[in-house]
XYZ file of C-alpha atoms in Angstrom:
595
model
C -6.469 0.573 -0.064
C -4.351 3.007 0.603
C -0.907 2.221 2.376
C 0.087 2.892 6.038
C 1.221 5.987 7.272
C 3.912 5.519 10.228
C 1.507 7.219 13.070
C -1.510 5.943 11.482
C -0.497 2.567 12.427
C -3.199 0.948 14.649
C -1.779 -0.133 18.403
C -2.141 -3.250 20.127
C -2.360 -3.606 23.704
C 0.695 -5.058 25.832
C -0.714 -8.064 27.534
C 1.115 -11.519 27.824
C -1.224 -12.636 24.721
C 0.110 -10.035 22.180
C 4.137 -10.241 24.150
C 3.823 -13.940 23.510
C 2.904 -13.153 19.990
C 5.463 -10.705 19.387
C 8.409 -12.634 20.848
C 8.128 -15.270 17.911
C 10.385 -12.837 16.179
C 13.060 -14.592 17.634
C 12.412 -17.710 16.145
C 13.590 -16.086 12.536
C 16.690 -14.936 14.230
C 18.167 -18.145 13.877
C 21.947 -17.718 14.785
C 21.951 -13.873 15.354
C 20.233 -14.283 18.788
C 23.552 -13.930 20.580
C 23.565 -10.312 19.329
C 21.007 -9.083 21.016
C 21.910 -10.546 24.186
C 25.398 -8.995 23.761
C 23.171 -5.532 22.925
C 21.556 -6.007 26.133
C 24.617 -6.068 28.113
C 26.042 -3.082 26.452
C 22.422 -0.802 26.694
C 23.053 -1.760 30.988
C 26.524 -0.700 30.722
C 25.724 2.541 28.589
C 22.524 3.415 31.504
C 25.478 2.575 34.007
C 27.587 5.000 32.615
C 24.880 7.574 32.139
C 23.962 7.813 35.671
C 27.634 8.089 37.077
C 27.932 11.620 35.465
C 25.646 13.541 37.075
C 27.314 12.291 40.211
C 30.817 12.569 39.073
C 30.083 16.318 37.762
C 28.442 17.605 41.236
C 31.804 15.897 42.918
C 33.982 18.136 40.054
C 31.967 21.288 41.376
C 32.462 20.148 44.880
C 36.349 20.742 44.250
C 35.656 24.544 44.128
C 35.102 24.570 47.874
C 38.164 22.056 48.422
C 39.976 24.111 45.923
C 41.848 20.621 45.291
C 43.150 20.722 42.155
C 44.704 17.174 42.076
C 40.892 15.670 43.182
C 39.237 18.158 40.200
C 41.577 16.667 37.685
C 41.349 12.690 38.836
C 37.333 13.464 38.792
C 37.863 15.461 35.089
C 39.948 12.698 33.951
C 36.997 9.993 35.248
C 34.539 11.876 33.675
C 36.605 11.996 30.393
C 36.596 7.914 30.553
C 32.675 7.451 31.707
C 31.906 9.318 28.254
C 34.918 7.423 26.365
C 33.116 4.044 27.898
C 29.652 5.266 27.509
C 30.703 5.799 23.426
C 32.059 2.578 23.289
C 29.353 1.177 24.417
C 26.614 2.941 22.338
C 28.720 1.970 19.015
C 28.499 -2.173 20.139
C 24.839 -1.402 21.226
C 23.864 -0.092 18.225
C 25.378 -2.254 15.662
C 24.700 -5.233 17.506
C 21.087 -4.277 17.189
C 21.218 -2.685 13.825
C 22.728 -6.447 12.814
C 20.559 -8.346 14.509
C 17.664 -6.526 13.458
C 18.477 -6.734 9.787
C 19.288 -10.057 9.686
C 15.679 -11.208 11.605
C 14.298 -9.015 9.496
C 15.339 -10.304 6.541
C 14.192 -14.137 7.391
C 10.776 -12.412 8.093
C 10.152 -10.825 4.870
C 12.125 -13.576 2.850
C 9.004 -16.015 4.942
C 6.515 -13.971 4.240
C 7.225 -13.482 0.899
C 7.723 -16.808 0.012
C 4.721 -17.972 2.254
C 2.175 -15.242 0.193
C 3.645 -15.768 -2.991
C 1.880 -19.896 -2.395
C -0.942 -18.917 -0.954
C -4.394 -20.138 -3.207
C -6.045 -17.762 -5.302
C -8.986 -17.348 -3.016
C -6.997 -15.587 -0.325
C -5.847 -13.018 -3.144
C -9.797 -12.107 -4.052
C -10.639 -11.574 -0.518
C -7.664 -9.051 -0.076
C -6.399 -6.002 -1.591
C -2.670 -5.897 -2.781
C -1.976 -2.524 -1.451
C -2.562 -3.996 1.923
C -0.515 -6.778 1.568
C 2.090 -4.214 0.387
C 1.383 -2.600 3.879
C 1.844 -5.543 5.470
C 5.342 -6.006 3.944
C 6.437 -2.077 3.509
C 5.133 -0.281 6.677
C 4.626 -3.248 9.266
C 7.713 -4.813 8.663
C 9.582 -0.699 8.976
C 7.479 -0.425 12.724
C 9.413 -4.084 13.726
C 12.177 -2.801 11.826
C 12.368 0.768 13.684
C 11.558 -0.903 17.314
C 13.964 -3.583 17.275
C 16.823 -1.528 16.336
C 16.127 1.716 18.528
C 13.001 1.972 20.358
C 13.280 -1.191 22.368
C 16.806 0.006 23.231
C 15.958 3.244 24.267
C 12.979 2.223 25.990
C 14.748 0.307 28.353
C 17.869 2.971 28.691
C 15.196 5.590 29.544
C 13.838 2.889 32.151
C 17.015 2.604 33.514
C 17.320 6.436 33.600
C 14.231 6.419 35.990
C 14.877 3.898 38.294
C 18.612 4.821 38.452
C 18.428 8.265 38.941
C 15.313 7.755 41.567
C 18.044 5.727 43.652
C 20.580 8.460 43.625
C 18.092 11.382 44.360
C 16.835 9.061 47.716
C 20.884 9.025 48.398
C 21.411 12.862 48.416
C 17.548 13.921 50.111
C 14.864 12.167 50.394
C 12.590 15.386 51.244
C 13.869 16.818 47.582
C 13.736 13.620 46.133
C 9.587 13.427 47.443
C 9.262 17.057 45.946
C 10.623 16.438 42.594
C 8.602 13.249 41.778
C 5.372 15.277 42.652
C 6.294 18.018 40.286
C 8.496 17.077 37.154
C 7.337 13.739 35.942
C 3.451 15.020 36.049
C 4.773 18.448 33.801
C 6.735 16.144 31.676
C 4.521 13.697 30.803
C 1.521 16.478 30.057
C 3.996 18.268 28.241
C 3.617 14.857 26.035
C -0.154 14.928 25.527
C -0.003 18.242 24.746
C 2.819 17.770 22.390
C 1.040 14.620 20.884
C -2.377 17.064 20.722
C -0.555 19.316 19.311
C 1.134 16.605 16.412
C -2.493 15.275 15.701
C -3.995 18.750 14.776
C -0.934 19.178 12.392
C -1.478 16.067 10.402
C -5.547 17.624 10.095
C -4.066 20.540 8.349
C -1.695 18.643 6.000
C -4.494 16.197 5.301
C -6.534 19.227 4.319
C -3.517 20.498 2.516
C -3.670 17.319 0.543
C -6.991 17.251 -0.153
C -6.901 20.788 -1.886
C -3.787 19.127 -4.123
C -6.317 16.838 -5.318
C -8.930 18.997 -6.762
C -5.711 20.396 -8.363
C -4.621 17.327 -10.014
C -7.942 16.201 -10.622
C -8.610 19.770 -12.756
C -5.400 19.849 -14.123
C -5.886 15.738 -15.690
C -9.372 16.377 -16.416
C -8.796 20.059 -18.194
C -10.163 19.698 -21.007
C -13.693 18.813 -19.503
C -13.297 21.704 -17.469
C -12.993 23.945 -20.549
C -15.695 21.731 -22.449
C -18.401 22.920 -19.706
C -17.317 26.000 -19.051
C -16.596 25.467 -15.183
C -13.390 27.141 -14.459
C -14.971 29.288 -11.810
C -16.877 26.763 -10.494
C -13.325 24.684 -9.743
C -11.738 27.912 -8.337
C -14.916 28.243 -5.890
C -14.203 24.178 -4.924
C -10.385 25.204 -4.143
C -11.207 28.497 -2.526
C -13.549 26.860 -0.204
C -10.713 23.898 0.909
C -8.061 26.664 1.184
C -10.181 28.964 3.538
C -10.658 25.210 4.973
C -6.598 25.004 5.546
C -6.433 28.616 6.691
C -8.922 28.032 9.402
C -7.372 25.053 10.279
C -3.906 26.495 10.568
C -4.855 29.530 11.932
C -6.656 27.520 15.099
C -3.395 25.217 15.195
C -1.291 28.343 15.633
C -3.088 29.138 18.698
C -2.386 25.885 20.153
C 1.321 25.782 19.554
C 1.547 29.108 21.273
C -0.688 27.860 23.820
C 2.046 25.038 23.881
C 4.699 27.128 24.291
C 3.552 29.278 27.310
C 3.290 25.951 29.148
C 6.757 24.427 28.039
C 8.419 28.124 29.288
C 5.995 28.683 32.213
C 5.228 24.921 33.814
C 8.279 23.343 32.538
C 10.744 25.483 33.527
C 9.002 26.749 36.147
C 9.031 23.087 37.792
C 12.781 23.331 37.399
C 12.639 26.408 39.241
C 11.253 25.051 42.094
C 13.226 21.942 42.195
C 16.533 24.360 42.037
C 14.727 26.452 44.496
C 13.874 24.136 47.242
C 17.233 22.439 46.778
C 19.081 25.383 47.904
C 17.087 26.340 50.336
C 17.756 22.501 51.540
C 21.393 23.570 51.027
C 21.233 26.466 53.175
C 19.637 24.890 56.322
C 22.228 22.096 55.744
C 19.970 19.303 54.652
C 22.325 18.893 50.947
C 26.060 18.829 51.710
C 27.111 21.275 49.380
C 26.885 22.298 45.730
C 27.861 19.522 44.052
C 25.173 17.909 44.985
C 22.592 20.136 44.382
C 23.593 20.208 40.813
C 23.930 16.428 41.102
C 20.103 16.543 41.961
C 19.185 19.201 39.320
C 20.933 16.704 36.432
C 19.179 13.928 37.582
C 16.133 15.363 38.014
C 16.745 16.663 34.240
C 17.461 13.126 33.223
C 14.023 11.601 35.065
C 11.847 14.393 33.466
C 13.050 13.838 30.152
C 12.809 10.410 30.695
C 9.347 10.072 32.204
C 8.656 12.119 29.017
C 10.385 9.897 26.229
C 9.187 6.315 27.716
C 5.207 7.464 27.199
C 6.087 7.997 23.147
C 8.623 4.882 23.341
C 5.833 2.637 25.019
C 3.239 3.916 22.359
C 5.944 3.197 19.410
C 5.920 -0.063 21.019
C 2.156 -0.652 21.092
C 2.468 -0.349 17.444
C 5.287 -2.659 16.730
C 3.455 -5.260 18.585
C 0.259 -4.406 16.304
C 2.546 -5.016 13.079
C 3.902 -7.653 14.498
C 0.380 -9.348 14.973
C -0.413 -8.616 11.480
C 2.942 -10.064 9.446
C 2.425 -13.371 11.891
C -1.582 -13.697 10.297
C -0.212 -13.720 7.049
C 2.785 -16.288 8.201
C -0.044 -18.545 9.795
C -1.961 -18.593 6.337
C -2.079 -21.867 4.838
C -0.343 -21.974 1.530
C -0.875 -24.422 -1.564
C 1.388 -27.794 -1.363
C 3.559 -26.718 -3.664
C 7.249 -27.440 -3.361
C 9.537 -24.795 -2.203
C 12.186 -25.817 -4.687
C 11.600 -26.307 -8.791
C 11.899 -30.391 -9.824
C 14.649 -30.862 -12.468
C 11.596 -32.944 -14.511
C 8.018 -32.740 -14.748
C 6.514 -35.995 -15.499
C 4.659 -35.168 -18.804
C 0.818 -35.780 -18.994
C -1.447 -36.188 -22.079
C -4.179 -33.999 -21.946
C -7.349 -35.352 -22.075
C -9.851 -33.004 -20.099
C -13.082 -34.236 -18.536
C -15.628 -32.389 -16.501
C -18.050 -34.584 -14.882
C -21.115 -32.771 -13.219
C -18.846 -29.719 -11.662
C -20.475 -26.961 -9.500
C -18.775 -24.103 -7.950
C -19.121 -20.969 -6.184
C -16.154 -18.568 -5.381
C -15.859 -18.412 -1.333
C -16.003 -14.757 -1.509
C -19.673 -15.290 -2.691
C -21.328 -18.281 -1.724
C -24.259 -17.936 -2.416
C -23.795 -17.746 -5.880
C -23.363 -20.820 -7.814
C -20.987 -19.983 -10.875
C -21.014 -23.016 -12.761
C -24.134 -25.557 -12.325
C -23.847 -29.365 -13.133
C -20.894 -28.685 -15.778
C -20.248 -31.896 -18.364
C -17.765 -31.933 -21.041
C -14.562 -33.755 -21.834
C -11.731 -32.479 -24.060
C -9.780 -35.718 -25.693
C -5.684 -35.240 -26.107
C -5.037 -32.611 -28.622
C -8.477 -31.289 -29.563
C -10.243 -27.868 -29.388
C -12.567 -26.831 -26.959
C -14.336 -23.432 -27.845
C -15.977 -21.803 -24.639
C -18.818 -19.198 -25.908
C -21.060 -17.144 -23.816
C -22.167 -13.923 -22.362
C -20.172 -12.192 -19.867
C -20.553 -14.079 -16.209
C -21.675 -17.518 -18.451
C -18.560 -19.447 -16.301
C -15.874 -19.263 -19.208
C -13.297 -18.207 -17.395
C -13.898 -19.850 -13.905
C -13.839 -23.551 -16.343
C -10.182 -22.332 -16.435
C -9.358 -21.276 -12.950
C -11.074 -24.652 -11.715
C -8.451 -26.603 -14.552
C -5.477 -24.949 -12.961
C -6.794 -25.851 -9.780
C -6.485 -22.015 -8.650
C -9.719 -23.111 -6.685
C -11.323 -26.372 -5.239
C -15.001 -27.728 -6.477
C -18.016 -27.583 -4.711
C -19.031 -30.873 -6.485
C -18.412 -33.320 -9.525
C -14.884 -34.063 -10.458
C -12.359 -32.677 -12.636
C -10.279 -35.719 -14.092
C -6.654 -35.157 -16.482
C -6.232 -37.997 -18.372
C -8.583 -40.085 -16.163
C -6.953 -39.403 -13.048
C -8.764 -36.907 -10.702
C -7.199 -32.809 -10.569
C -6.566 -33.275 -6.780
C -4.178 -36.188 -6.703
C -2.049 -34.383 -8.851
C 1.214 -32.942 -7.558
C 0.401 -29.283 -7.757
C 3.808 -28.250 -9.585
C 3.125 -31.227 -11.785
C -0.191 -30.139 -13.123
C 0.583 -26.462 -13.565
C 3.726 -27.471 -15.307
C 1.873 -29.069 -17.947
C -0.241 -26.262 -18.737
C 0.060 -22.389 -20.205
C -2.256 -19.402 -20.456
C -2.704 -17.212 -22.673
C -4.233 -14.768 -21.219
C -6.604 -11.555 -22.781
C -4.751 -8.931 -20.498
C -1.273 -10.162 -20.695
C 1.392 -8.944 -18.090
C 4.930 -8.667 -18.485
C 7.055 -8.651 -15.478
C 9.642 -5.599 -15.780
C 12.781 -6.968 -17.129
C 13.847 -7.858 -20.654
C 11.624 -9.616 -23.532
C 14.843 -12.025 -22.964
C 13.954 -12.642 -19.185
C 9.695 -12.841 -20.055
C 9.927 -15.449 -22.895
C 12.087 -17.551 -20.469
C 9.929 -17.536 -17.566
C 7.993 -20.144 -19.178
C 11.442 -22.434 -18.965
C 14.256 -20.410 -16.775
C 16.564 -22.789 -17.656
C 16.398 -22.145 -21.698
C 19.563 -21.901 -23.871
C 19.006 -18.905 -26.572
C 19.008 -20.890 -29.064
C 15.479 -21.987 -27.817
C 14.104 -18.568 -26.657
C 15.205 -17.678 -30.377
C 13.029 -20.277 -31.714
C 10.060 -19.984 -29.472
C 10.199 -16.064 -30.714
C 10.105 -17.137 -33.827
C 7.667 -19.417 -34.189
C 5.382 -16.886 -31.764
C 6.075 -14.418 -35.009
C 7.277 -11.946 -32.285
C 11.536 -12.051 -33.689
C 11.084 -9.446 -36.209
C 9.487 -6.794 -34.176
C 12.010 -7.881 -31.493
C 14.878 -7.926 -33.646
C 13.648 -4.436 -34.463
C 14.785 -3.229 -31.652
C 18.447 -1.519 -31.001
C 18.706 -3.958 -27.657
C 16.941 -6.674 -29.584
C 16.128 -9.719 -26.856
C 17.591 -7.210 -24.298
C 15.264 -4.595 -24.391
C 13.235 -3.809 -21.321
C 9.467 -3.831 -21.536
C 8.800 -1.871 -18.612
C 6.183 -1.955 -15.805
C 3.561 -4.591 -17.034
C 4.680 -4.546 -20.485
C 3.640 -0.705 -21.121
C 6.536 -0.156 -23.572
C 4.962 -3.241 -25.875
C 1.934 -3.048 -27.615
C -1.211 -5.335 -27.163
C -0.480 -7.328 -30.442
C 3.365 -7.771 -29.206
C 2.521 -8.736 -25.108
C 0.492 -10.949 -26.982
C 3.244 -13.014 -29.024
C 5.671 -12.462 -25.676
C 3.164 -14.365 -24.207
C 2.822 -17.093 -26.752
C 6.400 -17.490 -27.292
C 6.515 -18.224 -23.549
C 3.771 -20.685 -23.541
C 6.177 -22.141 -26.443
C 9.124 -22.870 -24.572
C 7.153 -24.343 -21.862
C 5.512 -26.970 -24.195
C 2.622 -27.831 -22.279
C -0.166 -30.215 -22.794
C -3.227 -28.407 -22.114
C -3.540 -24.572 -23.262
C -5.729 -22.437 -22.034
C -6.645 -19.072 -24.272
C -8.735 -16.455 -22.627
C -9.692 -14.211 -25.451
C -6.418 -13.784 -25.885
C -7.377 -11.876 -29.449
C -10.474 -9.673 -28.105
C -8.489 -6.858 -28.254
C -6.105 -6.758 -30.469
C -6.315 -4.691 -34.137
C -6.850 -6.835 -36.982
C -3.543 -6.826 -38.443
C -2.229 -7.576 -34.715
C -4.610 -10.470 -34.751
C -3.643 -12.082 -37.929
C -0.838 -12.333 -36.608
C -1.519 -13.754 -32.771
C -3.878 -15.814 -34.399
C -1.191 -17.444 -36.760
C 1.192 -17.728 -33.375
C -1.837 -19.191 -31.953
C -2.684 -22.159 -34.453
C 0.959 -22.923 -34.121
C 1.348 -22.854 -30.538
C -2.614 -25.430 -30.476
C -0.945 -27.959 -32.737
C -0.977 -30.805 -30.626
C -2.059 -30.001 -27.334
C -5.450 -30.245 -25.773
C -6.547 -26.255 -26.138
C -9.526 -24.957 -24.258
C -10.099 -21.440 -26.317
C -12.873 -18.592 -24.226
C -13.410 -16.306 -27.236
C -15.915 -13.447 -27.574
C -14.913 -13.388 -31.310
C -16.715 -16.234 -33.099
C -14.529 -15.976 -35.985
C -11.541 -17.249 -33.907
C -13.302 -20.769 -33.351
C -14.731 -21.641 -36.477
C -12.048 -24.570 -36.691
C -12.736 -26.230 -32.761
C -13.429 -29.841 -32.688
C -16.378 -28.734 -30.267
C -17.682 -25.702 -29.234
C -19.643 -25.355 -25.876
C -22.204 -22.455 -25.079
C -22.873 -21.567 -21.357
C -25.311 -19.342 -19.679
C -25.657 -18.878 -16.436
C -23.548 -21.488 -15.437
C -24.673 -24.327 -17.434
C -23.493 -25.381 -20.693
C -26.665 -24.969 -22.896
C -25.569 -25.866 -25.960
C -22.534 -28.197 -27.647
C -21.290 -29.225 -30.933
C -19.513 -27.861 -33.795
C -19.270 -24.651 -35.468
C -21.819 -25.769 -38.595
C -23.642 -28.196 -36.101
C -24.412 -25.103 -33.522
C -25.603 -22.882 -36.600
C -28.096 -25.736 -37.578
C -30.078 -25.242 -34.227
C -33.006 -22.894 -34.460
C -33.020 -19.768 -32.237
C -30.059 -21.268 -30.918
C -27.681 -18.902 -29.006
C -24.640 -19.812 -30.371
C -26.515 -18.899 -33.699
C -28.090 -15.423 -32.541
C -24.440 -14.429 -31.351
C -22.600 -15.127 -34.293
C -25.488 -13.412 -36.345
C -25.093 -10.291 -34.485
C -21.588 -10.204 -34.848
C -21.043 -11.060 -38.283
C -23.907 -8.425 -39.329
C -21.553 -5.985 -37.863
C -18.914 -6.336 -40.794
């Protein structure tokens, strides 16, 4: 899914439901609430200050008529302190904000973070991660964004209004009447049209960007191109989306000087007839002086602008609220009871497995029952082959055994105790996967072979490498245990993620291992060597092995075959081979004919 852009951020409508909603922010402010307060105070004092100079500068023209020089420079000298004030003031408003807001902000993505990172595996197949990355990238920048300006100047340019609607009724009422029929109506359509306007410019750039795909699509996929010939057939494609963009733009231009007539002809035109009117108020006596008059024309300036700003402020708003909405959904998820901080021990458990008549479906599909009436049991230290076509149930058996989701029905018991009265930490602390697709997290090989045991000395991440037959190729390195493996692992190959992997599941010494095809597709001198890693890393613990690669398995205490759900056939490698037109048989027929 594709991430957020800032105005394509849906609204939500300002009702005491969604306000209610939105003020649990300050719950995560914790003891930074006093700073917005303080902000609060200063924003009144900065409006304050705002609307004294208009007032203050028609009194400084006034002094032309008094020609009273001593009055002019007391009134400069006041107007010199309402903008030293009015700075002061903006600096303590903004930072008080800016520290508030980072500090909430913080709490809220350290909460949601933490809450997502526990939340069960069937909330993370139900949603994609680029909108969760939304959620935590753009959503949390809207809150961000609102909290430390818009809010502010939302309520300055509310101030603004009100404020400067007060003084206007003070100096004529009649201009006052006229004014508030004229500018706030131009201002605010000067808004729609600008917002018009803003909306047909992000068409074109869409357009643009769609035309920069069939570029980068060609240029990846050139050699196809060439292969069939169709080089004028991909210049026709981008010829017809650039005539597209031309179009586009060319119809956009007309608007924005459509747009501009207005601003020049209705905008200034209603300032026009403000001045206008005022003057002629002036001249039959109705405005005493001026000062006034330019008192009026200021804050008339200040309204319109105003009236203009608060529409886009109030829609900016709309949208915060909207984030806000969607980061408190995730917050309200229900996570996993898991503890928040890592036990010093983990009671260690034996391993014995047993299945007992398990069904399942994943919640995302319900109707479809992945594993049917499922029976087997895995005694402490034995090997439990899982065979079977693609969609059998292999690799749900081991998504069910790390609990990722519950059963429909039957019971999963460890060591004769059932899955669910386990302490979550407690049972996933005894176990390790090996996984087919293994990923590395982006740090060192150092950092990856100790996530299975944070707290290991490197004497013991030495070892595990070791006995994982992953030191050489590590010690290969210039960095050695330092060196980074990049995003995923990309700057490893398959055969050395592979022994990262095992080394980790090393120095976690579990009890029950779980190996999904963790060979399938590796080259066969890469597998020789997994494989050895692997027999050394099974010795001792209850192993449940999915392999595609029958060759792998030979040596499992018991192998079972599922189809479809249900296990259809169990024994041992010879034992399985024994059974006529058995499917264990027919696969390892057709795979060992292949050599």
């Amino acid at each position: 899914m594709p991430r957020y852009k800032e105005n394509d951020l849906p609204k939500s409508k300002l009702n005491a439901s969604t306000l209610s909603k939105a003020l649990q922010i300050f719950k995560y402010a914790t003891h930074h609430k006093w700073k917005f307060y303080l902000g609060l105070l200063f924003l009144l004092l900065t409006g304050g200050t705002a609307l004294a100079f208009p007032k203050l500068l028609g009194m400084l023209v006034d002094c032309v008529n008094n020609k009273d020089l001593v009055q002019a420079r007391n009134i400069a000298l006041g107007l010199m302190v309402i903008l030293l004030l009015q700075s002061f003031f903006s600096f303590f408003r903004l930072s008080l904000f800016i520290n508030f807001t980072e500090n909430t902000l913080a709490n809220i993505r350290l909460a949601l973070y933490s809450n997502l990172i526990k939340l069960p595996m069937d909330f993370f197949s139900q949603k994609r991660v680029g909108e969760l990355n939304s959620r935590i990238s753009s959503d949390i920048t809207q809150i961000q964004d609102t909290l430390t300006t818009t809010i502010a100047e939302f309520l300055r340019q509310f101030i603004l209004i009100i404020g400067g609607v007060i003084f206007l009724a003070t100096i004529s009422l009649k201009l006052t009447l006229m004014m508030l029929c004229i500018v706030p109506v131009v201002a605010v359509a000067a808004v729609i049209f600008g917002r018009f306007i803003r909306k047909f410019s992000k068409s074109v750039q869409d357009q643009v960007a769609e035309s920069q795909v069939i570029v980068e699509e060609t240029m990846q996929g050139i050699s196809n191109v060439k292969a069939f010939a169709n080089e004028w057939y991909e210049i026709a494609r981008y010829k017809g989306k650039i005539n597209e963009v031309v179009k586009l733009a060319i119809k956009g231009g007309v608007y924005r000087g459509y747009f501009a007539s207005f601003i020049i002809f209705c905008l200034f035109g209603a300032i026009v007839a403000v001045v206008w009117y005022g003057v002629t108020l002036c001249i039959n006596g109705d405005i005493d002086g001026v000062g006034e008059l330019i008192s009026f024309v200021l804050y008339s300036t200040f309204i319109g602008a105003s009236f203009g700003g608060i529409a886009e402020l109030y829609a900016q708003i709309q949208k915060a609220v909207g984030a806000t909405e969607r980061v408190f959904e995730l917050l309200d998820e229900v996570p996993e009871k898991i503890n928040d901080l890592r036990k010093p021990s983990i009671p260690k458990i034996n391993g014995k497995v047993s299945f007992n008549h398990v069904g399942f479906s994943y919640p995302s599909r319900p109707e479809i029952q992945v594993l049917k009436e499922v029976t087997f049991t895995a005694q402490q230290g034995q090997k439990i082959a899982l065979v079977g076509p693609s969609g059998a149930g292999k690799s749900t058996i081991s998504s069910l055994l790390l609990r990722f989701y519950a059963i429909d029905k039957g019971e999963i018991l460890i060591d004769d105790k059932n899955i669910n009265d386990y302490d979550l930490e407690n049972l996933r602390g005894n176990m390790s996967i090996v996984p087919q697709d293994v990923i590395l997290f982006g740090g060192s090989i150092r950092e990856n072979i100790a996530y299975g045991k944070p707290d290991a000395t490197e004497e013991e991440i030495i070892t595990a490498a070791k006995q994982a037959n992953a030191f050489d190729f590590v010690n290969g390195f210039p960095e050695k245990f330092d060196t980074l493996v990049g995003e995923r692992g990309i700057k490893l190959s398959g055969g050395q993620r592979q022994r990262i992997a095992i080394a980790r599941a090393l120095l976690k010494n579990p009890s029950i291992l779980i190996l999904d095809e963790a060979t399938s597709s590796l080259d066969s001198e890469s597998e020789k060597l997994v494989q050895e890693a692997l027999e050394y890393l099974m010795q001792g613990r209850t192993s449940i092995i999915i392999a595609h690669r029958l060759s792998t398995i030979r040596s499992a205490d018991a192998i079972l075959v599922l189809n479809e759900g249900k296990i259809v056939e169990k024994g041992t490698h010879k034992e399985l081979l024994e059974i006529e037109n058995g499917m264990y048989k027919n696969l390892s027929s057709l795979q060992f004919s292949e050599y």
